[in-house]
Amino acid sequence: MRELKHDKWVGTTYGNRWMHRWLIRFLKVIDVRLLYAFTCVFVIPPTLIVNAKARRSIYGFYRKGMRCGKMEAAWMAYKNHCAFSQVVIDRFAMYAGKKFKIDVVGYDEFKQLTRQPEGFIQLSSHIGNYEIAGYSLRTPEKRFNAMVFGGEKESVMANRSKLFESNNIRMIPMREDMSHLFEINQALADGEILSMPADRVFGSQKTFSCEFLGHPANFPQGPFLLAAVRNVPMLFVSVMKTGTKRYTATVSRIETETEGNTKAKAAALARKYVEMLEDTVRAHPSQWYNYFEFWDVRR
């Protein structure tokens, strides 16, 4: 079965299996800070030159969304690529056995839901390093089901699987035949945790248009309709890099008092999610990793 892929940005990790294997071996014996410095000086500048599409999209994000001047937007684009390279290095460092300090804000909210018999949905976004949430927000009471998209390198998926399995995490790949919907519904029916991103539109999904940083942007209806139909709780989780070997995970409940039909409730949940996403991006503007035209340019 073919996995569903993003139609605007592939989003795969650079390199092949051999390179990834040697990077993991390398990180077993060196400090990540050495690789951070090397990447920022020798890798990011040529990457910005060669990858014009990503450069233009992130520059446009800082100009349009964050309202930066031209020079500031150019500098933020460079900082953003450096921050993203550090996140990728940190992932491989974890595969190599390195440990990172993770502070969790709102952990009681998460634990309260894990003690209840029903399942719940945990929403992520492409900011910070959400993958680390799987290693910090885990519980023996409920299995953690992480939705993933096709296109990532086999070696990266293999390393993720190895770490995920030891933390009671199962990956559910999105497929073109939509068979993943059965696994999603079964996970919630079994009272498990379902983790899914909500800041990218994949395939032909229907969308909600929400104001994001002052401009209309499209967000997938799926996660919010699923919560509204099944009447399950939703959490927004962000995991932001706050130091060389330190992250802060923030857990917040997504709630709305909107009455009416299912779609109206779902739309209200989407707007609340976007508000939380916007607050997080404003607090950590260099850690936004959506490298394509995010806003609805047709409007």
C-alpha positions as protocol buffer text, in pm:
chain_id: "A"
residue {
  index: 1
  type: MET
  ca { x: 0 y: 0 z: 0 }
}
residue {
  index: 2
  type: ARG
  ca { x: 137 y: 338 z: -99 }
}
residue {
  index: 3
  type: GLU
  ca { x: 185 y: 594 z: 174 }
}
residue {
  index: 4
  type: LEU
  ca { x: 39 y: 941 z: 138 }
}
residue {
  index: 5
  type: LYS
  ca { x: 294 y: 1212 z: 69 }
}
residue {
  index: 6
  type: HIS
  ca { x: 289 y: 1588 z: 95 }
}
residue {
  index: 7
  type: ASP
  ca { x: 230 y: 1751 z: -243 }
}
residue {
  index: 8
  type: LYS
  ca { x: 432 y: 2067 z: -173 }
}
residue {
  index: 9
  type: TRP
  ca { x: 728 y: 1966 z: 39 }
}
residue {
  index: 10
  type: VAL
  ca { x: 886 y: 1621 z: 57 }
}
residue {
  index: 11
  type: GLY
  ca { x: 1025 y: 1683 z: 404 }
}
residue {
  index: 12
  type: THR
  ca { x: 1279 y: 1401 z: 406 }
}
residue {
  index: 13
  type: THR
  ca { x: 1605 y: 1401 z: 598 }
}
residue {
  index: 14
  type: TYR
  ca { x: 1911 y: 1469 z: 381 }
}
residue {
  index: 15
  type: GLY
  ca { x: 2155 y: 1186 z: 314 }
}
residue {
  index: 16
  type: ASN
  ca { x: 2139 y: 812 z: 252 }
}
residue {
  index: 17
  type: ARG
  ca { x: 2151 y: 509 z: 482 }
}
residue {
  index: 18
  type: TRP
  ca { x: 2532 y: 496 z: 479 }
}
residue {
  index: 19
  type: MET
  ca { x: 2560 y: 864 z: 575 }
}
residue {
  index: 20
  type: HIS
  ca { x: 2303 y: 828 z: 851 }
}
residue {
  index: 21
  type: ARG
  ca { x: 2479 y: 523 z: 994 }
}
residue {
  index: 22
  type: TRP
  ca { x: 2812 y: 703 z: 1009 }
}
residue {
  index: 23
  type: LEU
  ca { x: 2652 y: 1016 z: 1156 }
}
residue {
  index: 24
  type: ILE
  ca { x: 2512 y: 806 z: 1442 }
}
residue {
  index: 25
  type: ARG
  ca { x: 2854 y: 647 z: 1502 }
}
residue {
  index: 26
  type: PHE
  ca { x: 3015 y: 991 z: 1492 }
}
residue {
  index: 27
  type: LEU
  ca { x: 2769 y: 1131 z: 1746 }
}
residue {
  index: 28
  type: LYS
  ca { x: 2845 y: 851 z: 1989 }
}
residue {
  index: 29
  type: VAL
  ca { x: 3189 y: 1002 z: 2052 }
}
residue {
  index: 30
  type: ILE
  ca { x: 3164 y: 1378 z: 1986 }
}
residue {
  index: 31
  type: ASP
  ca { x: 2980 y: 1667 z: 2147 }
}
residue {
  index: 32
  type: VAL
  ca { x: 2678 y: 1783 z: 1946 }
}
residue {
  index: 33
  type: ARG
  ca { x: 2800 y: 2143 z: 1978 }
}
residue {
  index: 34
  type: LEU
  ca { x: 3092 y: 2070 z: 1744 }
}
residue {
  index: 35
  type: LEU
  ca { x: 2851 y: 1952 z: 1477 }
}
residue {
  index: 36
  type: TYR
  ca { x: 2622 y: 2251 z: 1539 }
}
residue {
  index: 37
  type: ALA
  ca { x: 2911 y: 2489 z: 1471 }
}
residue {
  index: 38
  type: PHE
  ca { x: 3034 y: 2303 z: 1164 }
}
residue {
  index: 39
  type: THR
  ca { x: 2682 y: 2295 z: 1014 }
}
residue {
  index: 40
  type: CYS
  ca { x: 2610 y: 2664 z: 1075 }
}
residue {
  index: 41
  type: VAL
  ca { x: 2939 y: 2772 z: 915 }
}
residue {
  index: 42
  type: PHE
  ca { x: 2993 y: 2526 z: 632 }
}
residue {
  index: 43
  type: VAL
  ca { x: 2653 y: 2366 z: 553 }
}
residue {
  index: 44
  type: ILE
  ca { x: 2379 y: 2624 z: 600 }
}
residue {
  index: 45
  type: PRO
  ca { x: 2518 y: 2904 z: 375 }
}
residue {
  index: 46
  type: PRO
  ca { x: 2545 y: 2682 z: 61 }
}
residue {
  index: 47
  type: THR
  ca { x: 2211 y: 2521 z: 147 }
}
residue {
  index: 48
  type: LEU
  ca { x: 2043 y: 2862 z: 147 }
}
residue {
  index: 49
  type: ILE
  ca { x: 2193 y: 2931 z: -196 }
}
residue {
  index: 50
  type: VAL
  ca { x: 2102 y: 2595 z: -353 }
}
residue {
  index: 51
  type: ASN
  ca { x: 1758 y: 2541 z: -196 }
}
residue {
  index: 52
  type: ALA
  ca { x: 1592 y: 2853 z: -332 }
}
residue {
  index: 53
  type: LYS
  ca { x: 1234 y: 2731 z: -280 }
}
residue {
  index: 54
  type: ALA
  ca { x: 1277 y: 2675 z: 94 }
}
residue {
  index: 55
  type: ARG
  ca { x: 1473 y: 3000 z: 127 }
}
residue {
  index: 56
  type: ARG
  ca { x: 1200 y: 3204 z: -41 }
}
residue {
  index: 57
  type: SER
  ca { x: 920 y: 3044 z: 160 }
}
residue {
  index: 58
  type: ILE
  ca { x: 1085 y: 3094 z: 500 }
}
residue {
  index: 59
  type: TYR
  ca { x: 1197 y: 3447 z: 407 }
}
residue {
  index: 60
  type: GLY
  ca { x: 836 y: 3519 z: 308 }
}
residue {
  index: 61
  type: PHE
  ca { x: 717 y: 3378 z: 639 }
}
residue {
  index: 62
  type: TYR
  ca { x: 928 y: 3629 z: 833 }
}
residue {
  index: 63
  type: ARG
  ca { x: 838 y: 3917 z: 603 }
}
residue {
  index: 64
  type: LYS
  ca { x: 464 y: 3848 z: 585 }
}
residue {
  index: 65
  type: GLY
  ca { x: 385 y: 3662 z: 906 }
}
residue {
  index: 66
  type: MET
  ca { x: 635 y: 3805 z: 1152 }
}
residue {
  index: 67
  type: ARG
  ca { x: 650 y: 4147 z: 976 }
}
residue {
  index: 68
  type: CYS
  ca { x: 1030 y: 4164 z: 974 }
}
residue {
  index: 69
  type: GLY
  ca { x: 1227 y: 4408 z: 762 }
}
residue {
  index: 70
  type: LYS
  ca { x: 1428 y: 4274 z: 470 }
}
residue {
  index: 71
  type: MET
  ca { x: 1760 y: 4241 z: 653 }
}
residue {
  index: 72
  type: GLU
  ca { x: 1598 y: 4101 z: 966 }
}
residue {
  index: 73
  type: ALA
  ca { x: 1400 y: 3847 z: 760 }
}
residue {
  index: 74
  type: ALA
  ca { x: 1719 y: 3734 z: 584 }
}
residue {
  index: 75
  type: TRP
  ca { x: 1895 y: 3691 z: 919 }
}
residue {
  index: 76
  type: MET
  ca { x: 1596 y: 3503 z: 1064 }
}
residue {
  index: 77
  type: ALA
  ca { x: 1596 y: 3270 z: 762 }
}
residue {
  index: 78
  type: TYR
  ca { x: 1959 y: 3185 z: 836 }
}
residue {
  index: 79
  type: LYS
  ca { x: 1886 y: 3136 z: 1209 }
}
residue {
  index: 80
  type: ASN
  ca { x: 1589 y: 2918 z: 1121 }
}
residue {
  index: 81
  type: HIS
  ca { x: 1799 y: 2687 z: 903 }
}
residue {
  index: 82
  type: CYS
  ca { x: 2062 y: 2665 z: 1178 }
}
residue {
  index: 83
  type: ALA
  ca { x: 1792 y: 2580 z: 1434 }
}
residue {
  index: 84
  type: PHE
  ca { x: 1646 y: 2314 z: 1206 }
}
residue {
  index: 85
  type: SER
  ca { x: 1989 y: 2158 z: 1151 }
}
residue {
  index: 86
  type: GLN
  ca { x: 2031 y: 2136 z: 1529 }
}
residue {
  index: 87
  type: VAL
  ca { x: 1696 y: 1960 z: 1564 }
}
residue {
  index: 88
  type: VAL
  ca { x: 1800 y: 1705 z: 1301 }
}
residue {
  index: 89
  type: ILE
  ca { x: 2138 y: 1655 z: 1472 }
}
residue {
  index: 90
  type: ASP
  ca { x: 1961 y: 1610 z: 1807 }
}
residue {
  index: 91
  type: ARG
  ca { x: 1740 y: 1338 z: 1657 }
}
residue {
  index: 92
  type: PHE
  ca { x: 2042 y: 1145 z: 1535 }
}
residue {
  index: 93
  type: ALA
  ca { x: 2213 y: 1207 z: 1870 }
}
residue {
  index: 94
  type: MET
  ca { x: 1916 y: 1037 z: 2036 }
}
residue {
  index: 95
  type: TYR
  ca { x: 1952 y: 746 z: 1795 }
}
residue {
  index: 96
  type: ALA
  ca { x: 2316 y: 733 z: 1908 }
}
residue {
  index: 97
  type: GLY
  ca { x: 2210 y: 711 z: 2272 }
}
residue {
  index: 98
  type: LYS
  ca { x: 2263 y: 1073 z: 2378 }
}
residue {
  index: 99
  type: LYS
  ca { x: 2026 y: 1214 z: 2640 }
}
residue {
  index: 100
  type: PHE
  ca { x: 1857 y: 1553 z: 2651 }
}
residue {
  index: 101
  type: LYS
  ca { x: 1699 y: 1729 z: 2948 }
}
residue {
  index: 102
  type: ILE
  ca { x: 1326 y: 1772 z: 2886 }
}
residue {
  index: 103
  type: ASP
  ca { x: 1119 y: 2001 z: 3109 }
}
residue {
  index: 104
  type: VAL
  ca { x: 744 y: 1942 z: 3084 }
}
residue {
  index: 105
  type: VAL
  ca { x: 494 y: 2221 z: 3151 }
}
residue {
  index: 106
  type: GLY
  ca { x: 136 y: 2100 z: 3200 }
}
residue {
  index: 107
  type: TYR
  ca { x: 226 y: 1737 z: 3265 }
}
residue {
  index: 108
  type: ASP
  ca { x: -66 y: 1702 z: 3509 }
}
residue {
  index: 109
  type: GLU
  ca { x: -306 y: 1771 z: 3219 }
}
residue {
  index: 110
  type: PHE
  ca { x: -153 y: 1482 z: 3026 }
}
residue {
  index: 111
  type: LYS
  ca { x: -153 y: 1242 z: 3323 }
}
residue {
  index: 112
  type: GLN
  ca { x: -514 y: 1323 z: 3406 }
}
residue {
  index: 113
  type: LEU
  ca { x: -624 y: 1211 z: 3059 }
}
residue {
  index: 114
  type: THR
  ca { x: -413 y: 894 z: 3071 }
}
residue {
  index: 115
  type: ARG
  ca { x: -600 y: 786 z: 3386 }
}
residue {
  index: 116
  type: GLN
  ca { x: -937 y: 809 z: 3211 }
}
residue {
  index: 117
  type: PRO
  ca { x: -1072 y: 508 z: 3020 }
}
residue {
  index: 118
  type: GLU
  ca { x: -1138 y: 693 z: 2692 }
}
residue {
  index: 119
  type: GLY
  ca { x: -870 y: 777 z: 2441 }
}
residue {
  index: 120
  type: PHE
  ca { x: -762 y: 1126 z: 2343 }
}
residue {
  index: 121
  type: ILE
  ca { x: -598 y: 1314 z: 2057 }
}
residue {
  index: 122
  type: GLN
  ca { x: -266 y: 1492 z: 2092 }
}
residue {
  index: 123
  type: LEU
  ca { x: -198 y: 1753 z: 1824 }
}
residue {
  index: 124
  type: SER
  ca { x: 146 y: 1853 z: 1708 }
}
residue {
  index: 125
  type: SER
  ca { x: 290 y: 2096 z: 1454 }
}
residue {
  index: 126
  type: HIS
  ca { x: 610 y: 2141 z: 1258 }
}
residue {
  index: 127
  type: ILE
  ca { x: 779 y: 2363 z: 1514 }
}
residue {
  index: 128
  type: GLY
  ca { x: 1049 y: 2269 z: 1761 }
}
residue {
  index: 129
  type: ASN
  ca { x: 1127 y: 1897 z: 1794 }
}
residue {
  index: 130
  type: TYR
  ca { x: 797 y: 1719 z: 1853 }
}
residue {
  index: 131
  type: GLU
  ca { x: 954 y: 1375 z: 1804 }
}
residue {
  index: 132
  type: ILE
  ca { x: 1108 y: 1412 z: 2149 }
}
residue {
  index: 133
  type: ALA
  ca { x: 756 y: 1419 z: 2297 }
}
residue {
  index: 134
  type: GLY
  ca { x: 735 y: 1048 z: 2231 }
}
residue {
  index: 135
  type: TYR
  ca { x: 1026 y: 988 z: 2465 }
}
residue {
  index: 136
  type: SER
  ca { x: 903 y: 1219 z: 2744 }
}
residue {
  index: 137
  type: LEU
  ca { x: 520 y: 1205 z: 2734 }
}
residue {
  index: 138
  type: ARG
  ca { x: 477 y: 831 z: 2770 }
}
residue {
  index: 139
  type: THR
  ca { x: 271 y: 624 z: 3008 }
}
residue {
  index: 140
  type: PRO
  ca { x: 221 y: 251 z: 3077 }
}
residue {
  index: 141
  type: GLU
  ca { x: -155 y: 303 z: 3095 }
}
residue {
  index: 142
  type: LYS
  ca { x: -207 y: 387 z: 2727 }
}
residue {
  index: 143
  type: ARG
  ca { x: -31 y: 307 z: 2402 }
}
residue {
  index: 144
  type: PHE
  ca { x: 86 y: 611 z: 2206 }
}
residue {
  index: 145
  type: ASN
  ca { x: -8 y: 599 z: 1834 }
}
residue {
  index: 146
  type: ALA
  ca { x: 189 y: 845 z: 1619 }
}
residue {
  index: 147
  type: MET
  ca { x: 64 y: 927 z: 1271 }
}
residue {
  index: 148
  type: VAL
  ca { x: 348 y: 963 z: 1019 }
}
residue {
  index: 149
  type: PHE
  ca { x: 363 y: 1053 z: 651 }
}
residue {
  index: 150
  type: GLY
  ca { x: 539 y: 880 z: 364 }
}
residue {
  index: 151
  type: GLY
  ca { x: 860 y: 1002 z: 208 }
}
residue {
  index: 152
  type: GLU
  ca { x: 1099 y: 983 z: 504 }
}
residue {
  index: 153
  type: LYS
  ca { x: 1423 y: 787 z: 460 }
}
residue {
  index: 154
  type: GLU
  ca { x: 1409 y: 418 z: 551 }
}
residue {
  index: 155
  type: SER
  ca { x: 1708 y: 449 z: 786 }
}
residue {
  index: 156
  type: VAL
  ca { x: 1539 y: 730 z: 981 }
}
residue {
  index: 157
  type: MET
  ca { x: 1215 y: 534 z: 1010 }
}
residue {
  index: 158
  type: ALA
  ca { x: 1408 y: 228 z: 1128 }
}
residue {
  index: 159
  type: ASN
  ca { x: 1579 y: 426 z: 1406 }
}
residue {
  index: 160
  type: ARG
  ca { x: 1250 y: 583 z: 1508 }
}
residue {
  index: 161
  type: SER
  ca { x: 1085 y: 242 z: 1523 }
}
residue {
  index: 162
  type: LYS
  ca { x: 1361 y: 108 z: 1746 }
}
residue {
  index: 163
  type: LEU
  ca { x: 1320 y: 392 z: 1998 }
}
residue {
  index: 164
  type: PHE
  ca { x: 941 y: 405 z: 1969 }
}
residue {
  index: 165
  type: GLU
  ca { x: 893 y: 34 z: 2037 }
}
residue {
  index: 166
  type: SER
  ca { x: 1084 y: 60 z: 2365 }
}
residue {
  index: 167
  type: ASN
  ca { x: 856 y: 349 z: 2468 }
}
residue {
  index: 168
  type: ASN
  ca { x: 519 y: 184 z: 2390 }
}
residue {
  index: 169
  type: ILE
  ca { x: 475 y: 389 z: 2071 }
}
residue {
  index: 170
  type: ARG
  ca { x: 330 y: 265 z: 1743 }
}
residue {
  index: 171
  type: MET
  ca { x: 363 y: 449 z: 1411 }
}
residue {
  index: 172
  type: ILE
  ca { x: 58 y: 467 z: 1183 }
}
residue {
  index: 173
  type: PRO
  ca { x: 159 y: 569 z: 827 }
}
residue {
  index: 174
  type: MET
  ca { x: -99 y: 757 z: 619 }
}
residue {
  index: 175
  type: ARG
  ca { x: -186 y: 562 z: 305 }
}
residue {
  index: 176
  type: GLU
  ca { x: -349 y: 658 z: -24 }
}
residue {
  index: 177
  type: ASP
  ca { x: -618 y: 392 z: 17 }
}
residue {
  index: 178
  type: MET
  ca { x: -714 y: 556 z: 351 }
}
residue {
  index: 179
  type: SER
  ca { x: -679 y: 224 z: 537 }
}
residue {
  index: 180
  type: HIS
  ca { x: -505 y: 415 z: 817 }
}
residue {
  index: 181
  type: LEU
  ca { x: -850 y: 545 z: 919 }
}
residue {
  index: 182
  type: PHE
  ca { x: -937 y: 201 z: 1056 }
}
residue {
  index: 183
  type: GLU
  ca { x: -626 y: 203 z: 1276 }
}
residue {
  index: 184
  type: ILE
  ca { x: -700 y: 556 z: 1394 }
}
residue {
  index: 185
  type: ASN
  ca { x: -1056 y: 474 z: 1495 }
}
residue {
  index: 186
  type: GLN
  ca { x: -950 y: 148 z: 1659 }
}
residue {
  index: 187
  type: ALA
  ca { x: -682 y: 325 z: 1863 }
}
residue {
  index: 188
  type: LEU
  ca { x: -938 y: 571 z: 2004 }
}
residue {
  index: 189
  type: ALA
  ca { x: -1194 y: 293 z: 2056 }
}
residue {
  index: 190
  type: ASP
  ca { x: -933 y: 105 z: 2260 }
}
residue {
  index: 191
  type: GLY
  ca { x: -878 y: 411 z: 2480 }
}
residue {
  index: 192
  type: GLU
  ca { x: -531 y: 487 z: 2344 }
}
residue {
  index: 193
  type: ILE
  ca { x: -350 y: 812 z: 2260 }
}
residue {
  index: 194
  type: LEU
  ca { x: -354 y: 931 z: 1899 }
}
residue {
  index: 195
  type: SER
  ca { x: -87 y: 1183 z: 1800 }
}
residue {
  index: 196
  type: MET
  ca { x: -122 y: 1370 z: 1472 }
}
residue {
  index: 197
  type: PRO
  ca { x: 5 y: 1694 z: 1314 }
}
residue {
  index: 198
  type: ALA
  ca { x: -255 y: 1960 z: 1237 }
}
residue {
  index: 199
  type: ASP
  ca { x: -60 y: 2233 z: 1056 }
}
residue {
  index: 200
  type: ARG
  ca { x: -26 y: 2076 z: 710 }
}
residue {
  index: 201
  type: VAL
  ca { x: -283 y: 1975 z: 453 }
}
residue {
  index: 202
  type: PHE
  ca { x: -211 y: 1638 z: 292 }
}
residue {
  index: 203
  type: GLY
  ca { x: -372 y: 1481 z: -12 }
}
residue {
  index: 204
  type: SER
  ca { x: -724 y: 1606 z: -86 }
}
residue {
  index: 205
  type: GLN
  ca { x: -830 y: 1672 z: 272 }
}
residue {
  index: 206
  type: LYS
  ca { x: -1092 y: 1937 z: 335 }
}
residue {
  index: 207
  type: THR
  ca { x: -974 y: 2241 z: 524 }
}
residue {
  index: 208
  type: PHE
  ca { x: -1073 y: 2512 z: 767 }
}
residue {
  index: 209
  type: SER
  ca { x: -953 y: 2861 z: 682 }
}
residue {
  index: 210
  type: CYS
  ca { x: -822 y: 3033 z: 996 }
}
residue {
  index: 211
  type: GLU
  ca { x: -644 y: 3361 z: 1058 }
}
residue {
  index: 212
  type: PHE
  ca { x: -281 y: 3282 z: 1130 }
}
residue {
  index: 213
  type: LEU
  ca { x: -42 y: 3569 z: 1204 }
}
residue {
  index: 214
  type: GLY
  ca { x: -283 y: 3809 z: 1038 }
}
residue {
  index: 215
  type: HIS
  ca { x: -347 y: 3617 z: 715 }
}
residue {
  index: 216
  type: PRO
  ca { x: -585 y: 3334 z: 616 }
}
residue {
  index: 217
  type: ALA
  ca { x: -427 y: 2988 z: 609 }
}
residue {
  index: 218
  type: ASN
  ca { x: -568 y: 2642 z: 550 }
}
residue {
  index: 219
  type: PHE
  ca { x: -564 y: 2376 z: 821 }
}
residue {
  index: 220
  type: PRO
  ca { x: -687 y: 2016 z: 782 }
}
residue {
  index: 221
  type: GLN
  ca { x: -1038 y: 1943 z: 906 }
}
residue {
  index: 222
  type: GLY
  ca { x: -961 y: 1578 z: 984 }
}
residue {
  index: 223
  type: PRO
  ca { x: -814 y: 1599 z: 1337 }
}
residue {
  index: 224
  type: PHE
  ca { x: -1081 y: 1839 z: 1461 }
}
residue {
  index: 225
  type: LEU
  ca { x: -1375 y: 1655 z: 1303 }
}
residue {
  index: 226
  type: LEU
  ca { x: -1243 y: 1332 z: 1454 }
}
residue {
  index: 227
  type: ALA
  ca { x: -1241 y: 1487 z: 1803 }
}
residue {
  index: 228
  type: ALA
  ca { x: -1586 y: 1641 z: 1755 }
}
residue {
  index: 229
  type: VAL
  ca { x: -1745 y: 1322 z: 1618 }
}
residue {
  index: 230
  type: ARG
  ca { x: -1596 y: 1091 z: 1881 }
}
residue {
  index: 231
  type: ASN
  ca { x: -1622 y: 1355 z: 2158 }
}
residue {
  index: 232
  type: VAL
  ca { x: -1271 y: 1289 z: 2285 }
}
residue {
  index: 233
  type: PRO
  ca { x: -1036 y: 1539 z: 2455 }
}
residue {
  index: 234
  type: MET
  ca { x: -762 y: 1717 z: 2260 }
}
residue {
  index: 235
  type: LEU
  ca { x: -420 y: 1837 z: 2368 }
}
residue {
  index: 236
  type: PHE
  ca { x: -179 y: 2074 z: 2196 }
}
residue {
  index: 237
  type: VAL
  ca { x: 184 y: 1981 z: 2260 }
}
residue {
  index: 238
  type: SER
  ca { x: 489 y: 2180 z: 2155 }
}
residue {
  index: 239
  type: VAL
  ca { x: 848 y: 2076 z: 2227 }
}
residue {
  index: 240
  type: MET
  ca { x: 1084 y: 2370 z: 2184 }
}
residue {
  index: 241
  type: LYS
  ca { x: 1463 y: 2373 z: 2202 }
}
residue {
  index: 242
  type: THR
  ca { x: 1561 y: 2596 z: 2495 }
}
residue {
  index: 243
  type: GLY
  ca { x: 1929 y: 2509 z: 2536 }
}
residue {
  index: 244
  type: THR
  ca { x: 2212 y: 2307 z: 2386 }
}
residue {
  index: 245
  type: LYS
  ca { x: 2089 y: 1986 z: 2547 }
}
residue {
  index: 246
  type: ARG
  ca { x: 1756 y: 2106 z: 2682 }
}
residue {
  index: 247
  type: TYR
  ca { x: 1397 y: 2113 z: 2557 }
}
residue {
  index: 248
  type: THR
  ca { x: 1072 y: 2238 z: 2707 }
}
residue {
  index: 249
  type: ALA
  ca { x: 751 y: 2049 z: 2629 }
}
residue {
  index: 250
  type: THR
  ca { x: 430 y: 2244 z: 2687 }
}
residue {
  index: 251
  type: VAL
  ca { x: 98 y: 2060 z: 2718 }
}
residue {
  index: 252
  type: SER
  ca { x: -228 y: 2255 z: 2683 }
}
residue {
  index: 253
  type: ARG
  ca { x: -591 y: 2141 z: 2664 }
}
residue {
  index: 254
  type: ILE
  ca { x: -780 y: 2245 z: 2349 }
}
residue {
  index: 255
  type: GLU
  ca { x: -1133 y: 2326 z: 2461 }
}
residue {
  index: 256
  type: THR
  ca { x: -1430 y: 2517 z: 2323 }
}
residue {
  index: 257
  type: GLU
  ca { x: -1776 y: 2598 z: 2450 }
}
residue {
  index: 258
  type: THR
  ca { x: -1920 y: 2618 z: 2100 }
}
residue {
  index: 259
  type: GLU
  ca { x: -2265 y: 2461 z: 2065 }
}
residue {
  index: 260
  type: GLY
  ca { x: -2416 y: 2335 z: 1743 }
}
residue {
  index: 261
  type: ASN
  ca { x: -2339 y: 2070 z: 1488 }
}
residue {
  index: 262
  type: THR
  ca { x: -2023 y: 1865 z: 1460 }
}
residue {
  index: 263
  type: LYS
  ca { x: -1862 y: 2085 z: 1196 }
}
residue {
  index: 264
  type: ALA
  ca { x: -1917 y: 2400 z: 1403 }
}
residue {
  index: 265
  type: LYS
  ca { x: -1751 y: 2236 z: 1705 }
}
residue {
  index: 266
  type: ALA
  ca { x: -1464 y: 2114 z: 1488 }
}
residue {
  index: 267
  type: ALA
  ca { x: -1412 y: 2462 z: 1341 }
}
residue {
  index: 268
  type: ALA
  ca { x: -1401 y: 2611 z: 1692 }
}
residue {
  index: 269
  type: LEU
  ca { x: -1140 y: 2354 z: 1798 }
}
residue {
  index: 270
  type: ALA
  ca { x: -935 y: 2440 z: 1489 }
}
residue {
  index: 271
  type: ARG
  ca { x: -943 y: 2811 z: 1571 }
}
residue {
  index: 272
  type: LYS
  ca { x: -830 y: 2739 z: 1929 }
}
residue {
  index: 273
  type: TYR
  ca { x: -545 y: 2522 z: 1802 }
}
residue {
  index: 274
  type: VAL
  ca { x: -434 y: 2797 z: 1563 }
}
residue {
  index: 275
  type: GLU
  ca { x: -435 y: 3051 z: 1848 }
}
residue {
  index: 276
  type: MET
  ca { x: -205 y: 2823 z: 2050 }
}
residue {
  index: 277
  type: LEU
  ca { x: 16 y: 2762 z: 1747 }
}
residue {
  index: 278
  type: GLU
  ca { x: 41 y: 3134 z: 1682 }
}
residue {
  index: 279
  type: ASP
  ca { x: 141 y: 3205 z: 2044 }
}
residue {
  index: 280
  type: THR
  ca { x: 411 y: 2938 z: 2028 }
}
residue {
  index: 281
  type: VAL
  ca { x: 551 y: 3067 z: 1699 }
}
residue {
  index: 282
  type: ARG
  ca { x: 565 y: 3425 z: 1832 }
}
residue {
  index: 283
  type: ALA
  ca { x: 756 y: 3301 z: 2137 }
}
residue {
  index: 284
  type: HIS
  ca { x: 998 y: 3090 z: 1928 }
}
residue {
  index: 285
  type: PRO
  ca { x: 1003 y: 3247 z: 1579 }
}
residue {
  index: 286
  type: SER
  ca { x: 1324 y: 3075 z: 1465 }
}
residue {
  index: 287
  type: GLN
  ca { x: 1179 y: 2726 z: 1522 }
}
residue {
  index: 288
  type: TRP
  ca { x: 911 y: 2727 z: 1250 }
}
residue {
  index: 289
  type: TYR
  ca { x: 982 y: 2445 z: 1002 }
}
residue {
  index: 290
  type: ASN
  ca { x: 714 y: 2462 z: 731 }
}
residue {
  index: 291
  type: TYR
  ca { x: 919 y: 2521 z: 416 }
}
residue {
  index: 292
  type: PHE
  ca { x: 648 y: 2603 z: 164 }
}
residue {
  index: 293
  type: GLU
  ca { x: 398 y: 2884 z: 99 }
}
residue {
  index: 294
  type: PHE
  ca { x: 184 y: 2844 z: 410 }
}
residue {
  index: 295
  type: TRP
  ca { x: -85 y: 3102 z: 359 }
}
residue {
  index: 296
  type: ASP
  ca { x: -371 y: 3072 z: 113 }
}
residue {
  index: 297
  type: VAL
  ca { x: -227 y: 3283 z: -170 }
}
residue {
  index: 298
  type: ARG
  ca { x: -556 y: 3264 z: -366 }
}
residue {
  index: 299
  type: ARG
  ca { x: -723 y: 3504 z: -126 }
}
